[in-house]
mmCIF file of N, CA and C in Angstrom:
data_model
loop_
_atom_site.group_PDB
_atom_site.id
_atom_site.type_symbol
_atom_site.label_atom_id
_atom_site.label_comp_id
_atom_site.label_asym_id
_atom_site.label_seq_id
_atom_site.Cartn_x
_atom_site.Cartn_y
_atom_site.Cartn_z
ATOM 1 N N MET H 1003 -62.147 -159.443 -147.430
ATOM 2 C CA MET H 1003 -61.100 -158.473 -147.324
ATOM 3 C C MET H 1003 -60.920 -158.100 -145.864
ATOM 4 N N ARG H 1004 -59.683 -157.945 -145.452
ATOM 5 C CA ARG H 1004 -59.400 -157.609 -144.062
ATOM 6 C C ARG H 1004 -59.523 -156.115 -143.839
ATOM 7 N N ASN H 1005 -59.847 -155.739 -142.612
ATOM 8 C CA ASN H 1005 -59.861 -154.331 -142.243
ATOM 9 C C ASN H 1005 -58.552 -153.982 -141.578
ATOM 10 N N TYR H 1006 -58.038 -152.813 -141.887
ATOM 11 C CA TYR H 1006 -56.786 -152.360 -141.295
ATOM 12 C C TYR H 1006 -57.021 -151.060 -140.567
ATOM 13 N N GLN H 1007 -56.501 -150.972 -139.388
ATOM 14 C CA GLN H 1007 -56.516 -149.739 -138.626
ATOM 15 C C GLN H 1007 -55.071 -149.311 -138.475
ATOM 16 N N ARG H 1008 -54.667 -148.325 -139.225
ATOM 17 C CA ARG H 1008 -53.293 -147.842 -139.157
ATOM 18 C C ARG H 1008 -53.330 -146.406 -138.665
ATOM 19 N N GLY H 1009 -52.438 -146.096 -137.766
ATOM 20 C CA GLY H 1009 -52.388 -144.752 -137.233
ATOM 21 C C GLY H 1009 -52.180 -143.721 -138.324
ATOM 22 N N GLY H 1010 -53.064 -142.737 -138.391
ATOM 23 C CA GLY H 1010 -52.926 -141.651 -139.343
ATOM 24 C C GLY H 1010 -53.332 -141.980 -140.768
ATOM 25 N N ALA H 1011 -53.717 -143.191 -141.047
ATOM 26 C CA ALA H 1011 -54.073 -143.567 -142.415
ATOM 27 C C ALA H 1011 -55.507 -143.156 -142.715
ATOM 28 N N SER H 1012 -55.721 -142.646 -143.929
ATOM 29 C CA SER H 1012 -57.073 -142.296 -144.343
ATOM 30 C C SER H 1012 -57.850 -143.569 -144.652
ATOM 31 N N SER H 1013 -59.150 -143.427 -144.805
ATOM 32 C CA SER H 1013 -59.962 -144.605 -145.127
ATOM 33 C C SER H 1013 -59.563 -145.185 -146.484
ATOM 34 N N GLU H 1014 -59.169 -144.319 -147.431
ATOM 35 C CA GLU H 1014 -58.724 -144.809 -148.732
ATOM 36 C C GLU H 1014 -57.422 -145.598 -148.600
ATOM 37 N N GLU H 1015 -56.511 -145.114 -147.759
ATOM 38 C CA GLU H 1015 -55.260 -145.844 -147.540
ATOM 39 C C GLU H 1015 -55.534 -147.193 -146.892
ATOM 40 N N GLU H 1016 -56.389 -147.211 -145.886
ATOM 41 C CA GLU H 1016 -56.731 -148.465 -145.210
ATOM 42 C C GLU H 1016 -57.366 -149.442 -146.187
ATOM 43 N N LEU H 1017 -58.251 -148.940 -147.026
ATOM 44 C CA LEU H 1017 -58.898 -149.780 -148.033
ATOM 45 C C LEU H 1017 -57.855 -150.387 -148.975
ATOM 46 N N LEU H 1018 -56.939 -149.565 -149.442
ATOM 47 C CA LEU H 1018 -55.924 -150.054 -150.368
ATOM 48 C C LEU H 1018 -54.967 -151.033 -149.697
ATOM 49 N N TYR H 1019 -54.603 -150.787 -148.437
ATOM 50 C CA TYR H 1019 -53.788 -151.763 -147.695
ATOM 51 C C TYR H 1019 -54.490 -153.124 -147.677
ATOM 52 N N GLY H 1020 -55.777 -153.105 -147.377
ATOM 53 C CA GLY H 1020 -56.537 -154.354 -147.316
ATOM 54 C C GLY H 1020 -56.607 -155.065 -148.651
ATOM 55 N N ILE H 1021 -56.819 -154.294 -149.718
ATOM 56 C CA ILE H 1021 -56.887 -154.881 -151.057
ATOM 57 C C ILE H 1021 -55.561 -155.539 -151.421
ATOM 58 N N LEU H 1022 -54.470 -154.813 -151.219
ATOM 59 C CA LEU H 1022 -53.160 -155.368 -151.581
ATOM 60 C C LEU H 1022 -52.807 -156.569 -150.727
ATOM 61 N N ASP H 1023 -53.279 -156.581 -149.499
ATOM 62 C CA ASP H 1023 -53.023 -157.726 -148.629
ATOM 63 C C ASP H 1023 -53.772 -158.967 -149.105
ATOM 64 N N ASP H 1024 -54.875 -158.764 -149.823
ATOM 65 C CA ASP H 1024 -55.645 -159.888 -150.350
ATOM 66 C C ASP H 1024 -55.037 -160.487 -151.620
ATOM 67 N N LEU H 1025 -54.050 -159.822 -152.202
ATOM 68 C CA LEU H 1025 -53.395 -160.349 -153.398
ATOM 69 C C LEU H 1025 -52.319 -161.355 -153.002
ATOM 70 N N ILE H 1026 -52.254 -162.453 -153.738
ATOM 71 C CA ILE H 1026 -51.126 -163.369 -153.525
ATOM 72 C C ILE H 1026 -49.877 -162.692 -154.105
ATOM 73 N N ASP H 1027 -48.710 -163.198 -153.768
ATOM 74 C CA ASP H 1027 -47.466 -162.535 -154.160
ATOM 75 C C ASP H 1027 -47.352 -162.316 -155.667
ATOM 76 N N GLU H 1028 -47.722 -163.302 -156.462
ATOM 77 C CA GLU H 1028 -47.632 -163.160 -157.921
ATOM 78 C C GLU H 1028 -48.578 -162.069 -158.420
ATOM 79 N N GLU H 1029 -49.781 -162.001 -157.868
ATOM 80 C CA GLU H 1029 -50.724 -160.948 -158.248
ATOM 81 C C GLU H 1029 -50.193 -159.576 -157.843
ATOM 82 N N PHE H 1030 -49.574 -159.505 -156.664
ATOM 83 C CA PHE H 1030 -49.014 -158.245 -156.195
ATOM 84 C C PHE H 1030 -47.903 -157.767 -157.130
ATOM 85 N N LYS H 1031 -47.072 -158.674 -157.604
ATOM 86 C CA LYS H 1031 -46.031 -158.314 -158.570
ATOM 87 C C LYS H 1031 -46.655 -157.766 -159.849
ATOM 88 N N CYS H 1032 -47.711 -158.403 -160.312
ATOM 89 C CA CYS H 1032 -48.400 -157.948 -161.520
ATOM 90 C C CYS H 1032 -49.047 -156.584 -161.307
ATOM 91 N N PHE H 1033 -49.618 -156.374 -160.121
ATOM 92 C CA PHE H 1033 -50.216 -155.086 -159.776
ATOM 93 C C PHE H 1033 -49.148 -153.994 -159.861
ATOM 94 N N LYS H 1034 -47.996 -154.239 -159.262
ATOM 95 C CA LYS H 1034 -46.916 -153.247 -159.296
ATOM 96 C C LYS H 1034 -46.427 -153.025 -160.724
ATOM 97 N N ARG H 1035 -46.389 -154.086 -161.516
ATOM 98 C CA ARG H 1035 -45.972 -153.964 -162.915
ATOM 99 C C ARG H 1035 -46.896 -152.999 -163.661
ATOM 100 N N CYS H 1036 -48.174 -153.047 -163.362
ATOM 101 C CA CYS H 1036 -49.109 -152.093 -163.972
ATOM 102 C C CYS H 1036 -48.713 -150.658 -163.636
ATOM 103 N N LEU H 1037 -48.270 -150.438 -162.416
ATOM 104 C CA LEU H 1037 -47.956 -149.085 -161.967
ATOM 105 C C LEU H 1037 -46.666 -148.543 -162.566
ATOM 106 N N TYR H 1038 -45.697 -149.407 -162.849
ATOM 107 C CA TYR H 1038 -44.459 -148.880 -163.423
ATOM 108 C C TYR H 1038 -44.412 -148.978 -164.937
ATOM 109 N N ASN H 1039 -45.326 -149.707 -165.545
ATOM 110 C CA ASN H 1039 -45.507 -149.634 -166.994
ATOM 111 C C ASN H 1039 -46.551 -148.556 -167.229
ATOM 112 N N LYS H 1040 -46.441 -147.852 -168.324
ATOM 113 C CA LYS H 1040 -47.422 -146.790 -168.575
ATOM 114 C C LYS H 1040 -48.701 -147.428 -169.108
ATOM 115 N N PHE H 1041 -49.563 -147.866 -168.183
ATOM 116 C CA PHE H 1041 -50.762 -148.578 -168.613
ATOM 117 C C PHE H 1041 -51.994 -147.689 -168.657
ATOM 118 N N LEU H 1042 -51.928 -146.497 -168.078
ATOM 119 C CA LEU H 1042 -53.055 -145.567 -168.142
ATOM 120 C C LEU H 1042 -52.642 -144.307 -168.886
ATOM 121 N N LYS H 1043 -53.395 -143.967 -169.904
ATOM 122 C CA LYS H 1043 -53.123 -142.733 -170.634
ATOM 123 C C LYS H 1043 -53.345 -141.550 -169.696
ATOM 124 N N GLY H 1044 -52.445 -140.592 -169.767
ATOM 125 C CA GLY H 1044 -52.603 -139.382 -168.975
ATOM 126 C C GLY H 1044 -51.971 -139.437 -167.594
ATOM 127 N N PHE H 1045 -51.401 -140.557 -167.226
ATOM 128 C CA PHE H 1045 -50.760 -140.695 -165.919
ATOM 129 C C PHE H 1045 -49.337 -141.191 -166.100
ATOM 130 N N GLN H 1046 -48.422 -140.560 -165.393
ATOM 131 C CA GLN H 1046 -47.035 -141.001 -165.427
ATOM 132 C C GLN H 1046 -46.887 -142.268 -164.590
ATOM 133 N N PRO H 1047 -46.124 -143.223 -165.080
ATOM 134 C CA PRO H 1047 -45.890 -144.423 -164.270
ATOM 135 C C PRO H 1047 -45.000 -144.087 -163.075
ATOM 136 N N ILE H 1048 -45.121 -144.876 -162.032
ATOM 137 C CA ILE H 1048 -44.213 -144.757 -160.897
ATOM 138 C C ILE H 1048 -42.909 -145.426 -161.330
ATOM 139 N N PRO H 1049 -41.768 -144.786 -161.117
ATOM 140 C CA PRO H 1049 -40.504 -145.411 -161.534
ATOM 141 C C PRO H 1049 -40.337 -146.814 -160.947
ATOM 142 N N LYS H 1050 -39.876 -147.713 -161.793
ATOM 143 C CA LYS H 1050 -39.708 -149.110 -161.387
ATOM 144 C C LYS H 1050 -38.816 -149.228 -160.157
ATOM 145 N N SER H 1051 -37.807 -148.374 -160.058
ATOM 146 C CA SER H 1051 -36.880 -148.433 -158.919
ATOM 147 C C SER H 1051 -37.584 -148.186 -157.585
ATOM 148 N N ARG H 1052 -38.701 -147.456 -157.607
ATOM 149 C CA ARG H 1052 -39.444 -147.190 -156.367
ATOM 150 C C ARG H 1052 -40.368 -148.333 -155.974
ATOM 151 N N LEU H 1053 -40.672 -149.200 -156.929
ATOM 152 C CA LEU H 1053 -41.623 -150.283 -156.661
ATOM 153 C C LEU H 1053 -40.988 -151.664 -156.628
ATOM 154 N N GLU H 1054 -39.824 -151.802 -157.217
ATOM 155 C CA GLU H 1054 -39.226 -153.120 -157.393
ATOM 156 C C GLU H 1054 -39.139 -153.913 -156.086
ATOM 157 N N LYS H 1055 -38.668 -153.282 -155.028
ATOM 158 C CA LYS H 1055 -38.536 -153.965 -153.739
ATOM 159 C C LYS H 1055 -39.573 -153.491 -152.725
ATOM 160 N N ALA H 1056 -40.555 -152.743 -153.189
ATOM 161 C CA ALA H 1056 -41.567 -152.179 -152.292
ATOM 162 C C ALA H 1056 -42.509 -153.265 -151.778
ATOM 163 N N ASP H 1057 -42.777 -153.225 -150.478
ATOM 164 C CA ASP H 1057 -43.804 -154.101 -149.922
ATOM 165 C C ASP H 1057 -45.157 -153.416 -150.122
ATOM 166 N N ARG H 1058 -46.192 -153.985 -149.574
ATOM 167 C CA ARG H 1058 -47.526 -153.438 -149.780
ATOM 168 C C ARG H 1058 -47.673 -152.032 -149.192
ATOM 169 N N THR H 1059 -47.112 -151.812 -148.012
ATOM 170 C CA THR H 1059 -47.195 -150.496 -147.379
ATOM 171 C C THR H 1059 -46.467 -149.452 -148.217
ATOM 172 N N ASP H 1060 -45.266 -149.769 -148.665
ATOM 173 C CA ASP H 1060 -44.501 -148.837 -149.500
ATOM 174 C C ASP H 1060 -45.227 -148.553 -150.811
ATOM 175 N N THR H 1061 -45.865 -149.565 -151.372
ATOM 176 C CA THR H 1061 -46.593 -149.390 -152.627
ATOM 177 C C THR H 1061 -47.760 -148.431 -152.442
ATOM 178 N N VAL H 1062 -48.505 -148.579 -151.353
ATOM 179 C CA VAL H 1062 -49.609 -147.653 -151.066
ATOM 180 C C VAL H 1062 -49.068 -146.230 -150.943
ATOM 181 N N ASP H 1063 -47.982 -146.065 -150.215
ATOM 182 C CA ASP H 1063 -47.391 -144.734 -150.048
ATOM 183 C C ASP H 1063 -46.987 -144.138 -151.396
ATOM 184 N N GLN H 1064 -46.340 -144.931 -152.236
ATOM 185 C CA GLN H 1064 -45.929 -144.458 -153.559
ATOM 186 C C GLN H 1064 -47.134 -144.077 -154.419
ATOM 187 N N MET H 1065 -48.192 -144.866 -154.335
ATOM 188 C CA MET H 1065 -49.387 -144.576 -155.126
ATOM 189 C C MET H 1065 -50.019 -143.256 -154.709
ATOM 190 N N PHE H 1066 -50.153 -143.017 -153.411
ATOM 191 C CA PHE H 1066 -50.760 -141.765 -152.960
ATOM 192 C C PHE H 1066 -49.869 -140.568 -153.268
ATOM 193 N N GLN H 1067 -48.555 -140.744 -153.226
ATOM 194 C CA GLN H 1067 -47.648 -139.654 -153.597
ATOM 195 C C GLN H 1067 -47.761 -139.337 -155.084
ATOM 196 N N SER H 1068 -47.954 -140.353 -155.902
ATOM 197 C CA SER H 1068 -47.990 -140.173 -157.354
ATOM 198 C C SER H 1068 -49.360 -139.782 -157.892
ATOM 199 N N TYR H 1069 -50.413 -140.360 -157.341
ATOM 200 C CA TYR H 1069 -51.743 -140.209 -157.936
ATOM 201 C C TYR H 1069 -52.737 -139.414 -157.099
ATOM 202 N N CYS H 1070 -52.400 -139.077 -155.883
ATOM 203 C CA CYS H 1070 -53.243 -138.263 -154.998
ATOM 204 C C CYS H 1070 -54.693 -138.748 -154.996
ATOM 205 N N ILE H 1071 -55.619 -137.870 -155.387
ATOM 206 C CA ILE H 1071 -57.040 -138.220 -155.307
ATOM 207 C C ILE H 1071 -57.443 -139.300 -156.304
ATOM 208 N N TYR H 1072 -56.570 -139.612 -157.242
ATOM 209 C CA TYR H 1072 -56.880 -140.624 -158.252
ATOM 210 C C TYR H 1072 -56.356 -142.008 -157.886
ATOM 211 N N THR H 1073 -55.771 -142.158 -156.713
ATOM 212 C CA THR H 1073 -55.123 -143.417 -156.345
ATOM 213 C C THR H 1073 -56.071 -144.606 -156.410
ATOM 214 N N ILE H 1074 -57.251 -144.483 -155.835
ATOM 215 C CA ILE H 1074 -58.182 -145.618 -155.832
ATOM 216 C C ILE H 1074 -58.618 -145.945 -157.255
ATOM 217 N N LYS H 1075 -58.848 -144.919 -158.059
ATOM 218 C CA LYS H 1075 -59.260 -145.174 -159.435
ATOM 219 C C LYS H 1075 -58.141 -145.878 -160.216
ATOM 220 N N VAL H 1076 -56.892 -145.477 -159.992
ATOM 221 C CA VAL H 1076 -55.757 -146.162 -160.620
ATOM 222 C C VAL H 1076 -55.689 -147.605 -160.128
ATOM 223 N N ALA H 1077 -55.897 -147.800 -158.831
ATOM 224 C CA ALA H 1077 -55.880 -149.155 -158.264
ATOM 225 C C ALA H 1077 -56.960 -150.020 -158.905
ATOM 226 N N VAL H 1078 -58.142 -149.450 -159.111
ATOM 227 C CA VAL H 1078 -59.238 -150.186 -159.751
ATOM 228 C C VAL H 1078 -58.811 -150.650 -161.144
ATOM 229 N N LYS H 1079 -58.216 -149.760 -161.916
ATOM 230 C CA LYS H 1079 -57.783 -150.127 -163.272
ATOM 231 C C LYS H 1079 -56.706 -151.207 -163.233
ATOM 232 N N ALA H 1080 -55.777 -151.095 -162.278
ATOM 233 C CA ALA H 1080 -54.727 -152.116 -162.159
ATOM 234 C C ALA H 1080 -55.321 -153.457 -161.747
ATOM 235 N N LEU H 1081 -56.277 -153.448 -160.824
ATOM 236 C CA LEU H 1081 -56.931 -154.693 -160.403
ATOM 237 C C LEU H 1081 -57.684 -155.331 -161.566
ATOM 238 N N GLU H 1082 -58.327 -154.505 -162.390
ATOM 239 C CA GLU H 1082 -59.007 -155.039 -163.572
ATOM 240 C C GLU H 1082 -58.001 -155.654 -164.540
ATOM 241 N N GLU H 1083 -56.831 -155.040 -164.667
ATOM 242 C CA GLU H 1083 -55.786 -155.566 -165.548
ATOM 243 C C GLU H 1083 -55.296 -156.935 -165.093
ATOM 244 N N ILE H 1084 -55.227 -157.151 -163.776
ATOM 245 C CA ILE H 1084 -54.736 -158.445 -163.279
ATOM 246 C C ILE H 1084 -55.888 -159.408 -162.997
ATOM 247 N N LEU H 1085 -57.061 -159.037 -163.489
ATOM 248 C CA LEU H 1085 -58.249 -159.893 -163.427
ATOM 249 C C LEU H 1085 -58.712 -160.179 -161.995
ATOM 250 N N ARG H 1086 -58.668 -159.173 -161.133
ATOM 251 C CA ARG H 1086 -59.168 -159.304 -159.765
ATOM 252 C C ARG H 1086 -60.370 -158.380 -159.568
ATOM 253 N N ASN H 1087 -61.351 -158.531 -160.456
ATOM 254 C CA ASN H 1087 -62.570 -157.732 -160.381
ATOM 255 C C ASN H 1087 -63.349 -157.991 -159.105
ATOM 256 N N ASP H 1088 -63.135 -159.156 -158.496
ATOM 257 C CA ASP H 1088 -63.806 -159.444 -157.227
ATOM 258 C C ASP H 1088 -63.397 -158.434 -156.161
ATOM 259 N N LEU H 1089 -62.154 -157.983 -156.180
ATOM 260 C CA LEU H 1089 -61.710 -156.978 -155.217
ATOM 261 C C LEU H 1089 -62.259 -155.598 -155.573
ATOM 262 N N VAL H 1090 -62.382 -155.322 -156.856
ATOM 263 C CA VAL H 1090 -62.971 -154.056 -157.303
ATOM 264 C C VAL H 1090 -64.408 -153.952 -156.810
ATOM 265 N N ASP H 1091 -65.131 -155.052 -156.856
ATOM 266 C CA ASP H 1091 -66.534 -155.055 -156.437
ATOM 267 C C ASP H 1091 -66.711 -154.713 -154.966
ATOM 268 N N ASN H 1092 -65.660 -154.887 -154.158
ATOM 269 C CA ASN H 1092 -65.746 -154.584 -152.728
ATOM 270 C C ASN H 1092 -65.462 -153.126 -152.397
ATOM 271 N N ILE H 1093 -65.067 -152.338 -153.384
ATOM 272 C CA ILE H 1093 -64.753 -150.929 -153.139
ATOM 273 C C ILE H 1093 -66.039 -150.119 -153.237
ATOM 274 N N PRO H 1094 -66.367 -149.358 -152.189
ATOM 275 C CA PRO H 1094 -67.584 -148.529 -152.252
ATOM 276 C C PRO H 1094 -67.516 -147.548 -153.420
ATOM 277 N N LYS H 1095 -68.635 -147.357 -154.108
ATOM 278 C CA LYS H 1095 -68.675 -146.463 -155.267
ATOM 279 C C LYS H 1095 -68.289 -145.039 -154.900
ATOM 280 N N SER H 1096 -68.584 -144.629 -153.689
ATOM 281 C CA SER H 1096 -68.256 -143.267 -153.269
ATOM 282 C C SER H 1096 -66.748 -143.044 -153.210
ATOM 283 N N ILE H 1097 -65.981 -144.101 -153.035
ATOM 284 C CA ILE H 1097 -64.525 -143.983 -152.976
ATOM 285 C C ILE H 1097 -63.914 -144.142 -154.359
ATOM 286 N N LYS H 1098 -64.545 -144.899 -155.242
ATOM 287 C CA LYS H 1098 -63.983 -145.152 -156.570
ATOM 288 C C LYS H 1098 -63.836 -143.881 -157.395
ATOM 289 N N LYS H 1099 -64.695 -142.901 -157.161
ATOM 290 C CA LYS H 1099 -64.722 -141.723 -158.013
ATOM 291 C C LYS H 1099 -64.298 -140.495 -157.223
ATOM 292 N N PRO H 1100 -63.190 -139.844 -157.607
ATOM 293 C CA PRO H 1100 -62.775 -138.641 -156.893
ATOM 294 C C PRO H 1100 -63.755 -137.503 -157.120
ATOM 295 N N GLU H 1101 -63.868 -136.628 -156.122
ATOM 296 C CA GLU H 1101 -64.761 -135.479 -156.251
ATOM 297 C C GLU H 1101 -64.152 -134.472 -157.206
ATOM 298 N N GLY H 1102 -65.006 -133.678 -157.812
ATOM 299 C CA GLY H 1102 -64.525 -132.695 -158.769
ATOM 300 C C GLY H 1102 -64.314 -133.349 -160.122
ATOM 301 N N LYS H 1103 -64.011 -132.545 -161.104
ATOM 302 C CA LYS H 1103 -63.829 -133.068 -162.453
ATOM 303 C C LYS H 1103 -62.610 -132.408 -163.072
ATOM 304 N N SER H 1104 -61.848 -133.186 -163.776
ATOM 305 C CA SER H 1104 -60.686 -132.645 -164.465
ATOM 306 C C SER H 1104 -60.530 -133.370 -165.790
ATOM 307 N N GLU H 1105 -59.530 -132.950 -166.556
ATOM 308 C CA GLU H 1105 -59.243 -133.627 -167.822
ATOM 309 C C GLU H 1105 -58.961 -135.103 -167.618
ATOM 310 N N ARG H 1106 -58.330 -135.427 -166.518
ATOM 311 C CA ARG H 1106 -57.968 -136.825 -166.270
ATOM 312 C C ARG H 1106 -59.203 -137.711 -166.137
ATOM 313 N N ASP H 1107 -60.313 -137.140 -165.700
ATOM 314 C CA ASP H 1107 -61.528 -137.936 -165.561
ATOM 315 C C ASP H 1107 -61.995 -138.473 -166.909
ATOM 316 N N GLU H 1108 -61.661 -137.770 -167.964
ATOM 317 C CA GLU H 1108 -62.083 -138.183 -169.298
ATOM 318 C C GLU H 1108 -61.087 -139.156 -169.927
ATOM 319 N N ASN H 1109 -59.961 -139.382 -169.290
ATOM 320 C CA ASN H 1109 -58.851 -140.067 -169.937
ATOM 321 C C ASN H 1109 -58.439 -141.324 -169.186
ATOM 322 N N TRP H 1110 -59.358 -142.255 -169.015
ATOM 323 C CA TRP H 1110 -59.061 -143.458 -168.237
ATOM 324 C C TRP H 1110 -58.893 -144.684 -169.105
ATOM 325 N N ASP H 1111 -58.451 -144.486 -170.322
ATOM 326 C CA ASP H 1111 -58.235 -145.629 -171.203
ATOM 327 C C ASP H 1111 -56.912 -146.289 -170.880
ATOM 328 N N ILE H 1112 -56.917 -147.595 -170.950
ATOM 329 C CA ILE H 1112 -55.682 -148.342 -170.759
ATOM 330 C C ILE H 1112 -54.887 -148.248 -172.051
ATOM 331 N N ALA H 1113 -53.627 -147.893 -171.934
ATOM 332 C CA ALA H 1113 -52.770 -147.755 -173.106
ATOM 333 C C ALA H 1113 -52.676 -149.094 -173.828
ATOM 334 N N GLU H 1114 -53.015 -149.098 -175.086
ATOM 335 C CA GLU H 1114 -53.038 -150.339 -175.864
ATOM 336 C C GLU H 1114 -51.654 -150.964 -175.988
ATOM 337 N N THR H 1115 -50.620 -150.155 -175.985
ATOM 338 C CA THR H 1115 -49.272 -150.678 -176.192
ATOM 339 C C THR H 1115 -48.654 -151.246 -174.934
ATOM 340 N N SER H 1116 -49.326 -151.111 -173.814
ATOM 341 C CA SER H 1116 -48.683 -151.554 -172.571
ATOM 342 C C SER H 1116 -49.586 -152.449 -171.737
ATOM 343 N N ARG H 1117 -50.285 -153.327 -172.364
ATOM 344 C CA ARG H 1117 -51.083 -154.304 -171.617
ATOM 345 C C ARG H 1117 -50.162 -155.146 -170.763
ATOM 346 N N THR H 1118 -50.561 -155.361 -169.514
ATOM 347 C CA THR H 1118 -49.670 -156.057 -168.580
ATOM 348 C C THR H 1118 -50.344 -157.255 -167.937
ATOM 349 N N LYS H 1119 -51.274 -157.850 -168.634
ATOM 350 C CA LYS H 1119 -51.984 -158.994 -168.052
ATOM 351 C C LYS H 1119 -50.991 -160.054 -167.592
ATOM 352 N N CYS H 1120 -51.201 -160.541 -166.412
ATOM 353 C CA CYS H 1120 -50.362 -161.605 -165.868
ATOM 354 C C CYS H 1120 -51.188 -162.872 -165.804
ATOM 355 N N LYS H 1121 -50.541 -163.954 -166.004
ATOM 356 C CA LYS H 1121 -51.229 -165.238 -165.882
ATOM 357 C C LYS H 1121 -50.954 -165.785 -164.503
ATOM 358 N N HIS H 1122 -52.006 -166.193 -163.831
ATOM 359 C CA HIS H 1122 -51.873 -166.722 -162.461
ATOM 360 C C HIS H 1122 -51.994 -168.225 -162.505
#
């Protein structure tokens, strides 16, 4: 995975930029499809219109605007959906889990009706 140094970007943003950069174009499309389909219970999908033409940088921005402290955890679930567990394994455990506890922490099931597995 590549390291990115972007002005003003948090370590989580830099990490996510690097992860998305490691996806081939077809995988990136599938990743975005996870975000605009309601694949996680308890989280609103990002509107398709915001992601359809979004590049990797725009996608990271949309994710942080939509999911805040849960962005990395949502990214992990999306990566698992597109079968890129190798990238999940590179994320430090301290970043995977947001601090504090809320109802959303208990509700990380993938919606059964919206599986978005892509074939590569």
